[in-house]
Coordinates of C-alpha atoms in Angstrom, one line a residue:
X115 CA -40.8 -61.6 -9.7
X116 CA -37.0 -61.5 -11.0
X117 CA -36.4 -59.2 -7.8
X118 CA -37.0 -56.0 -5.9
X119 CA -34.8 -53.2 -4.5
X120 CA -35.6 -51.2 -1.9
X121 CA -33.4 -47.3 -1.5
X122 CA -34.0 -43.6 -0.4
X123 CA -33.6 -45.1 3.8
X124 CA -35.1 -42.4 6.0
X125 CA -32.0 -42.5 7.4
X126 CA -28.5 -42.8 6.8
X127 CA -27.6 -44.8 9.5
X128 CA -28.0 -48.3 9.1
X129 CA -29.6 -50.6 6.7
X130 CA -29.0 -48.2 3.2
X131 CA -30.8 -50.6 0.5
X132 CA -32.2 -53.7 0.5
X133 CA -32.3 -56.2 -2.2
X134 CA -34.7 -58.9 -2.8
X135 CA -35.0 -62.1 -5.1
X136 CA -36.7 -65.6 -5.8
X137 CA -34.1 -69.2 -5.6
X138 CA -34.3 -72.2 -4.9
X139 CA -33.0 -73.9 -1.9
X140 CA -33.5 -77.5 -1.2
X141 CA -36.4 -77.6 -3.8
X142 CA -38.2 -74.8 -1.8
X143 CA -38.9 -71.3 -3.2
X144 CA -37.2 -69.0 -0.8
X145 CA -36.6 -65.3 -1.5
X146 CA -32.8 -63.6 -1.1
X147 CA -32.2 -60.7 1.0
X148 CA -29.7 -58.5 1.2
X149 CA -29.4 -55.7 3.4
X150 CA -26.9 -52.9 2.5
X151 CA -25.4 -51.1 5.1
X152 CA -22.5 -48.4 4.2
X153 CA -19.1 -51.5 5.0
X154 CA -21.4 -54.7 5.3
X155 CA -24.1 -56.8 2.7
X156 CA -26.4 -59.5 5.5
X157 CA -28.7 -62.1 3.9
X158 CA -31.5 -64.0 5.2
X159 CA -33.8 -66.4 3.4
X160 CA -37.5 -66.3 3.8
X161 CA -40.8 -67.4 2.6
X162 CA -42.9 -65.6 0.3
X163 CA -45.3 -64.8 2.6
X164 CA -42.6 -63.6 5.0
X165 CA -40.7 -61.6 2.5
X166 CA -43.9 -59.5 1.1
X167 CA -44.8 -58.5 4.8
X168 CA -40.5 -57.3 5.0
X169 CA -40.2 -55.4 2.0
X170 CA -44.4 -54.1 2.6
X171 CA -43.3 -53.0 5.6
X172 CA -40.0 -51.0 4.6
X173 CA -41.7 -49.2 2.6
X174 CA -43.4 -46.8 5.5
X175 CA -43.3 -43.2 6.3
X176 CA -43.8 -43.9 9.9
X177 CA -41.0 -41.9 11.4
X178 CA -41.5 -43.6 14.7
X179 CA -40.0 -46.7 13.8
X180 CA -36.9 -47.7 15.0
X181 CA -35.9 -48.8 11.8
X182 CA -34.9 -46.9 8.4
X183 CA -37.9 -47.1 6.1
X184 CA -37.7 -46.5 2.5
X185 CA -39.2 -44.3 0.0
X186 CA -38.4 -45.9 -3.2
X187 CA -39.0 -49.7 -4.7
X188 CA -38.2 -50.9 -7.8
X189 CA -40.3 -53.9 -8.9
X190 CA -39.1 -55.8 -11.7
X191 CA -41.3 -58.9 -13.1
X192 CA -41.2 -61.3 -16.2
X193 CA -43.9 -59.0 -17.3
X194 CA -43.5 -55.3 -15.8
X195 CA -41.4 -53.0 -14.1
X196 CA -42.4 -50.7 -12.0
X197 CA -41.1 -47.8 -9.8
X198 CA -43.0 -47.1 -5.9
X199 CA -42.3 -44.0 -4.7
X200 CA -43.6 -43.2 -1.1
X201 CA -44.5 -39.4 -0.1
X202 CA -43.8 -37.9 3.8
X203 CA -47.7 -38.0 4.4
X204 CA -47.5 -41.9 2.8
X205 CA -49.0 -41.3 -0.1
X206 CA -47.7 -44.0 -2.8
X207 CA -47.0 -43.3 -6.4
X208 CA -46.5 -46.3 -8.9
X209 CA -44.9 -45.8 -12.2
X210 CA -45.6 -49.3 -13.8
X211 CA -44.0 -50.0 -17.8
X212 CA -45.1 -53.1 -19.5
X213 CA -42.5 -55.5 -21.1
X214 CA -42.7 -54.8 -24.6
X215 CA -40.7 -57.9 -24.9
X216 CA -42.4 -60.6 -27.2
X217 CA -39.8 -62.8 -25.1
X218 CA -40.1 -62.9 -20.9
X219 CA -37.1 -62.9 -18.9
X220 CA -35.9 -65.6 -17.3
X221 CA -35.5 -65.4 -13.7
X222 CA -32.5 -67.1 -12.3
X223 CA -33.4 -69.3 -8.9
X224 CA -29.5 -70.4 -8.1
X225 CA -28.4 -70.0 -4.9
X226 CA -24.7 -70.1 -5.3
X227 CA -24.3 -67.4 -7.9
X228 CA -21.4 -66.0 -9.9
X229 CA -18.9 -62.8 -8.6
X230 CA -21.5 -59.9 -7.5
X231 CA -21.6 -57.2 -9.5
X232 CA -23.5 -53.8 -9.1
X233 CA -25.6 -54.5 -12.4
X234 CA -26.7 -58.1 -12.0
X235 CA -25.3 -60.8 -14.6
X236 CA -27.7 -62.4 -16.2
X237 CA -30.6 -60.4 -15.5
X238 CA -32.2 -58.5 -18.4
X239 CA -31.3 -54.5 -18.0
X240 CA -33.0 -52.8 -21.0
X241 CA -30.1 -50.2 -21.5
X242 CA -27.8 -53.1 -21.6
X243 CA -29.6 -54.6 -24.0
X244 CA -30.0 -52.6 -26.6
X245 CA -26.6 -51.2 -26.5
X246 CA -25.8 -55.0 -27.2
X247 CA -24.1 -55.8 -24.0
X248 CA -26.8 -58.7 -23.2
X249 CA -28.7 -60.5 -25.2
X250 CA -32.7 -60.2 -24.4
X251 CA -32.5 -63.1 -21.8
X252 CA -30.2 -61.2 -20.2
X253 CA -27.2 -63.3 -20.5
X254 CA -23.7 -61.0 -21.5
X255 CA -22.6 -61.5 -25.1
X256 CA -19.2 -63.5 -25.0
X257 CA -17.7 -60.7 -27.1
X258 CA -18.7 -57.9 -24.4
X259 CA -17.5 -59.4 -21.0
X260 CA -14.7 -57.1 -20.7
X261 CA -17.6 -54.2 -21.6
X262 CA -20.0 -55.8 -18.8
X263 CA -16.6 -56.1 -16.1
X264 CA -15.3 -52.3 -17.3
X265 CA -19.0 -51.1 -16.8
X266 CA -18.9 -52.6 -13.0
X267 CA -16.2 -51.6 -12.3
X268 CA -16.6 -48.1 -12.7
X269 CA -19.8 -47.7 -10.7
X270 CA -17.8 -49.6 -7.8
X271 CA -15.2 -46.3 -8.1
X272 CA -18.7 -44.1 -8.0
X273 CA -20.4 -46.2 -5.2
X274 CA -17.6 -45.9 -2.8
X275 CA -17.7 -42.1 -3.1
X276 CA -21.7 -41.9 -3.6
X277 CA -21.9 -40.5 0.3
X278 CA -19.6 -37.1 -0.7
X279 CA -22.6 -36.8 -3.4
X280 CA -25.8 -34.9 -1.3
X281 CA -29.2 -36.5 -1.4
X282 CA -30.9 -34.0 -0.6
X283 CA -31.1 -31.8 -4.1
X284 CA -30.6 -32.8 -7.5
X285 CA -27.1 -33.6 -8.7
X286 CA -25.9 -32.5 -12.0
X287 CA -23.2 -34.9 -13.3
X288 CA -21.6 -34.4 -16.6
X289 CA -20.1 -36.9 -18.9
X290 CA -17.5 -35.0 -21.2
X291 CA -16.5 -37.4 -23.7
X292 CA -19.4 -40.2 -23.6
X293 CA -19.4 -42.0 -26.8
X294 CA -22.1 -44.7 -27.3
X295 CA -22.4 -44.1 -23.6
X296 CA -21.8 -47.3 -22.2
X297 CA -21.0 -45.5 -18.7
X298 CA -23.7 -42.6 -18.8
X299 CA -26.5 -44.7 -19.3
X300 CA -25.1 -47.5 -15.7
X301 CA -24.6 -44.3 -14.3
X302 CA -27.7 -43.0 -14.5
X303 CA -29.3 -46.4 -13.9
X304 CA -27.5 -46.8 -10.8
X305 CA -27.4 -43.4 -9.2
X306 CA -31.1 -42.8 -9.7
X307 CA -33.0 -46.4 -10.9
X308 CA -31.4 -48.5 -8.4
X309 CA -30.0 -45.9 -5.6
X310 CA -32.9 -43.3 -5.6
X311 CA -31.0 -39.6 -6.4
X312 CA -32.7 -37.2 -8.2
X313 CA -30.3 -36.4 -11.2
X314 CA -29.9 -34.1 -13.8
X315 CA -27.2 -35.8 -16.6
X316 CA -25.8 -34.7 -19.6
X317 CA -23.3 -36.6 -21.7
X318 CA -21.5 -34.9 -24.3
X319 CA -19.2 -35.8 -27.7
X320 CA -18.4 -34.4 -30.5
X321 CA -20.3 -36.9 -32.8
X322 CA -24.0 -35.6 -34.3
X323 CA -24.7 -39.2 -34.8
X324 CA -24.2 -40.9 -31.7
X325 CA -25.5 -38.2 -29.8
X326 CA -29.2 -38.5 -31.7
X327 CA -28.8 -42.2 -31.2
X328 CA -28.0 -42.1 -27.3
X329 CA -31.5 -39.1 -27.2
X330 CA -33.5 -41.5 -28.9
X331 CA -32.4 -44.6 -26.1
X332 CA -32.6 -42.3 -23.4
X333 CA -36.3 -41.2 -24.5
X334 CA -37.7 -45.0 -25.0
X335 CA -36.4 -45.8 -21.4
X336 CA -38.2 -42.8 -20.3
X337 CA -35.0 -41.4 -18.7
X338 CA -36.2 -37.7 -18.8
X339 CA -33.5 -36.1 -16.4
X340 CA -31.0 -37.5 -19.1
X341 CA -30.0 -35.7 -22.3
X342 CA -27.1 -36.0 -24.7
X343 CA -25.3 -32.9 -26.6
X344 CA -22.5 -32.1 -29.6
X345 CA -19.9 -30.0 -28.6
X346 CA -16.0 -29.8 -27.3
X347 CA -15.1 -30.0 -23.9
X348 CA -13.4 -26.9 -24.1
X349 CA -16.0 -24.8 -25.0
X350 CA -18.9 -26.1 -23.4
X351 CA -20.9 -23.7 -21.1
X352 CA -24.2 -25.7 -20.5
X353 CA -24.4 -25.5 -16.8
X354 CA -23.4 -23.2 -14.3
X355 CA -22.6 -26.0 -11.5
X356 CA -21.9 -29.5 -11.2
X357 CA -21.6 -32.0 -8.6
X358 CA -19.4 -35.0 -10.6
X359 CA -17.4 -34.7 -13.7
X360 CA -16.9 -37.7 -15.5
X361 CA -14.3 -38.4 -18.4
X362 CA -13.6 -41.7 -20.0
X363 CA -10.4 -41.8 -22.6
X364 CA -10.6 -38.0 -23.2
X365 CA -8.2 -37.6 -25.8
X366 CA -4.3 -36.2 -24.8
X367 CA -5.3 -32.3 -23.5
X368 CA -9.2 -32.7 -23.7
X369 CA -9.0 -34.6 -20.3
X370 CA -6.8 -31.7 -18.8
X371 CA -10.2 -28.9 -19.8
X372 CA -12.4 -31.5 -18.3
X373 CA -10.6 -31.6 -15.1
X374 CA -10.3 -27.4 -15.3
X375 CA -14.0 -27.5 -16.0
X376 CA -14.5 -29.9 -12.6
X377 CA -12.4 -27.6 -10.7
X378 CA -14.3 -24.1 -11.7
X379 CA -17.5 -25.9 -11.2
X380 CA -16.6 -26.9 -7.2
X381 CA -17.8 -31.0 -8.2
X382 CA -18.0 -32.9 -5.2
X383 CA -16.4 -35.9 -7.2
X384 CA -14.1 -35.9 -10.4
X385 CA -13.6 -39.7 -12.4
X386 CA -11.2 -39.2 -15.1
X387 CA -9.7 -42.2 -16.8
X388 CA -7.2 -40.2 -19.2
X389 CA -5.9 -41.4 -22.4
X390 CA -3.2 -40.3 -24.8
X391 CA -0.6 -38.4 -23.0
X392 CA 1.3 -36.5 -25.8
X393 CA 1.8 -33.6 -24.7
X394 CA 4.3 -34.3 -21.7
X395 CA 6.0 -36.6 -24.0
X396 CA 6.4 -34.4 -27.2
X397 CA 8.2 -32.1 -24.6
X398 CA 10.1 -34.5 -22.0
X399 CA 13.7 -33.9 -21.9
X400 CA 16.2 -34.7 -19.1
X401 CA 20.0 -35.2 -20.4
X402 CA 20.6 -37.8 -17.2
X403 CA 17.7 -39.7 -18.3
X404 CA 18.7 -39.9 -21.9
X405 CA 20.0 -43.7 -21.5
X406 CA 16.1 -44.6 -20.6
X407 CA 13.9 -41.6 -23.3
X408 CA 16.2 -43.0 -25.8
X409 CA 13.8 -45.9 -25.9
X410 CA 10.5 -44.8 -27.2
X411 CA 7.9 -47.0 -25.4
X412 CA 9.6 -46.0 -22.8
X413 CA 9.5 -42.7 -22.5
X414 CA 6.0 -42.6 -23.9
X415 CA 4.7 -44.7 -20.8
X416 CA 7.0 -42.6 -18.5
X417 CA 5.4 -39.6 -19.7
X418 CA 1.5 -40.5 -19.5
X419 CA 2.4 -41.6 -15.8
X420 CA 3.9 -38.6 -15.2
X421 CA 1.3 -36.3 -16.9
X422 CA -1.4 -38.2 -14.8
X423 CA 0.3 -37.9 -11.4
X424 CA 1.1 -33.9 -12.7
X425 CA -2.9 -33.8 -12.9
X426 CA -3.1 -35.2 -9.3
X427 CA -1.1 -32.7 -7.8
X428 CA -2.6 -30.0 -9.2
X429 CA -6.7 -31.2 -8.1
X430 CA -4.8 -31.5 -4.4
X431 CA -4.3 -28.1 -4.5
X432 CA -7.3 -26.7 -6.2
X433 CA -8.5 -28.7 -2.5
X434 CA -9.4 -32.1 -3.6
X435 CA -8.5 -35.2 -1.8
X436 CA -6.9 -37.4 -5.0
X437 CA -6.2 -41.1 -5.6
X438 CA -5.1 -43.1 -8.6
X439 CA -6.3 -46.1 -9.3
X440 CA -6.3 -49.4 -11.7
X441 CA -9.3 -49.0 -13.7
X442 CA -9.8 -52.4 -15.2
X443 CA -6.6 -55.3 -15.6
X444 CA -3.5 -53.7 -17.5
X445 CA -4.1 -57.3 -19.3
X446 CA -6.9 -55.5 -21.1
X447 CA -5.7 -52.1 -22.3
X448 CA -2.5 -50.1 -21.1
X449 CA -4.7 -47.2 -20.2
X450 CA -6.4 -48.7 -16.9
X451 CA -5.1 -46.1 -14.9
X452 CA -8.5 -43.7 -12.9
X453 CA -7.9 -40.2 -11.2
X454 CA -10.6 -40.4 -8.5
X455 CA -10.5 -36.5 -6.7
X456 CA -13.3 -35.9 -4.2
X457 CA -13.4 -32.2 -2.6
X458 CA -12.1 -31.4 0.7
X459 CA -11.7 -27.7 0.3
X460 CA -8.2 -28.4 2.0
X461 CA -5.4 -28.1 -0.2
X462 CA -2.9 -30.5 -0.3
X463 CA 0.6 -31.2 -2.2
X464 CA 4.2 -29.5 -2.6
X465 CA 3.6 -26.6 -5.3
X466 CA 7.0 -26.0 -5.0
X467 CA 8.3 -29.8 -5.7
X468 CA 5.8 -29.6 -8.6
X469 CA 7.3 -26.8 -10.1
X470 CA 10.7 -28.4 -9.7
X471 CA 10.0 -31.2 -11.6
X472 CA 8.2 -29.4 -14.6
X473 CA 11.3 -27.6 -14.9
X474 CA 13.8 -30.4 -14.5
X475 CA 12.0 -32.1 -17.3
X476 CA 11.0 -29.1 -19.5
X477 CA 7.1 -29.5 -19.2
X478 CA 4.5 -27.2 -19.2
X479 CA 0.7 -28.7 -18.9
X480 CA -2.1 -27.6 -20.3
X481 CA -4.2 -28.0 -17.0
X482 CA -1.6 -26.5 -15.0
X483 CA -1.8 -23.4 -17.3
X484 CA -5.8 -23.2 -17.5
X485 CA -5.7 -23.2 -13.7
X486 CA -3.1 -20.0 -14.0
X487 CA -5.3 -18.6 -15.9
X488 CA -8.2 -18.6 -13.7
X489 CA -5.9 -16.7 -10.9
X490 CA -5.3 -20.4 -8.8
X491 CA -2.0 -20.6 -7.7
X492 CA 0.3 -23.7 -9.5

């Protein structure tokens, strides 16, 4: 057994997941686990015997119980995973897959372990894998541990807003923008593999090639609710509702469609990280800030900080509750910067100190002007 995680709680109260593994403590085999509840992770050690009667047990449709039972396990072995799924009459479905592997992964039995990350170091994930993030032990490639940490990082943003996201239909979340799809594949992984939601996703780019590629992965992990297309942001009219929007480094404007797309579609929860801000800065102008534009770096990091807090104030009062946030260290790449907007249906900001600046500056945004063209009032 490498470990064992337990989601889908008959209620939301309480205990939300529970995660299970083998160590070693004191040369006895003990088994790790951790129970998730919404603000707290508690651990208690037990025996084998101990720990199969636990996680047995939390897996029960008996509504009488004064504790949450589950309805979904994932099992993962040195030689097989496999998915439990456990109806409202109790009827259990297993979906086993055999490690096609010629090499078994190792389990790891140390009991003081690295920082905790969502997607487990050093524990074979198959997506990771073959996208060349681990190698087949498991163990992250030196030259893709700011990939592994960027990765984590971005499902933390997701799992602290995972409650606006309802569990009880399934979610459509689109990735404009995906690339080799690094992010859609943990995503989907964590949403519905390790968290249980029934998902719909759709990643899209503009490159033929990588989308085949990312089909053909998606189809040998068996991730059927996953699909990649080619096409532009702008004109893509796939769905007809969505509950998250996703965009990572969405070139200059593309990220302002994305976010207009978001907006029209009602998503519970938009994650934008945007990139290449030139259209504030081809038009910023300010005579008493001359002395500081004059400098070009300057003014071009001035204007994609600007742009991005322009975008903020605009999903506050299309009704979206907005932060930004440091994506990854600044160490790492100057664009680190996430818009995280979850919707409130309360509008929030100062139209009227928005429109002041655009026109002490001389800007006009692209998103500001989509939104005008849908009738919304910026």
């Amino acid at each position: 057994l490498i470990r064992v995680i337990l989601s889908n709680p008959s209620s939301k109260d309480g205990v939300i997941k529970i995660c299970a593994r083998p160590m070693l403590k004191n040369k006895s085999l003990l088994f790790q686990i951790e129970e998730y509840t919404k603000t707290q992770v508690f651990h208690k050690n037990l025996t084998a015997g101990d720990a199969g009667s636990y996680l047995t047990g939390k897996l029960s449709s008996d509504t009488s119980s004064q504790t949450a039972s589950f309805k979904n396990a994932l099992v993962e072995t040195q030689s097989f995973t496999a998915n439990v799924l456990v109806s409202k009459k109790g009827t259990i479905t297993i979906k086993k897959k055999m490690n096609a592997s010629a090499k078994q992964p190792k389990i790891f039995l140390s009991h003081n372990r690295k920082k905790k990350y969502i997607l487990p170091e050093n524990e074979p994930i198959p997506f990771l894998i073959e996208l060349g993030v681990q190698a087949e032990d498991g163990r992250i490639r030196d030259k893709k541990q700011k990939k592994f940490r960027q990765i984590n990082r971005f499902l933390e943003f997701i799992r602290d807003v995972s409650d606006k996201l309802p569990k009880d239909k399934e979610l459509t979340i689109v990735d404009f923008g995906c690339g080799k799809s690094y992010l859609t594949f943990a995503m989907y992984y964590y949403l519905k593999i390790m968290n249980g939601y029934r998902v719909r996703m759709i990643g899209l780019d503009l490159k033929s090639d990588v989308i085949q590629h990312c089909n053909e992965l998606a189809k040998r992990f068996d991730y059927e609710e996953l699909t990649f297309l080619e096409g532009d942001i702008s004109s893509f009219e796939g769905v007809n509702q969505v509950d998250m929007v996703v965009t990572l480094h969405a070139c200059d404007t593309a990220t302002d469609f994305a976010l207009d797309k978001a907006i029209r579609w009602g998503a519970k929860v938009i994650l934008s990280v945007p990139c290449c801000q030139h259209e504030v800065n081809a038009q910023l102008k300010n005579d008493r800030m001359q002395p500081i534009f004059k400098y070009g770096i300057i003014k071009e990091r001035m204007a994609a900080l600007m742009t991005d807090a322009l975008r903020a104030n605009l999903l506050e009062q299309a009704g979206y509750e907005t932060q930004i946030l440091e994506f990854i260290e600044l160490e790492h790449t100057p664009k680190n910067l996430l818009i995280r907007a979850v919707k409130t249906d309360k509008k929030q900001g100062n139209m009227d100190a928005y429109k002041k600046v655009c026109d002490e500056f001389g800007i006009s945004t692209t998103l500001a002007r989509l939104q005008e063209h849908e009738g919304m009032t910026v």
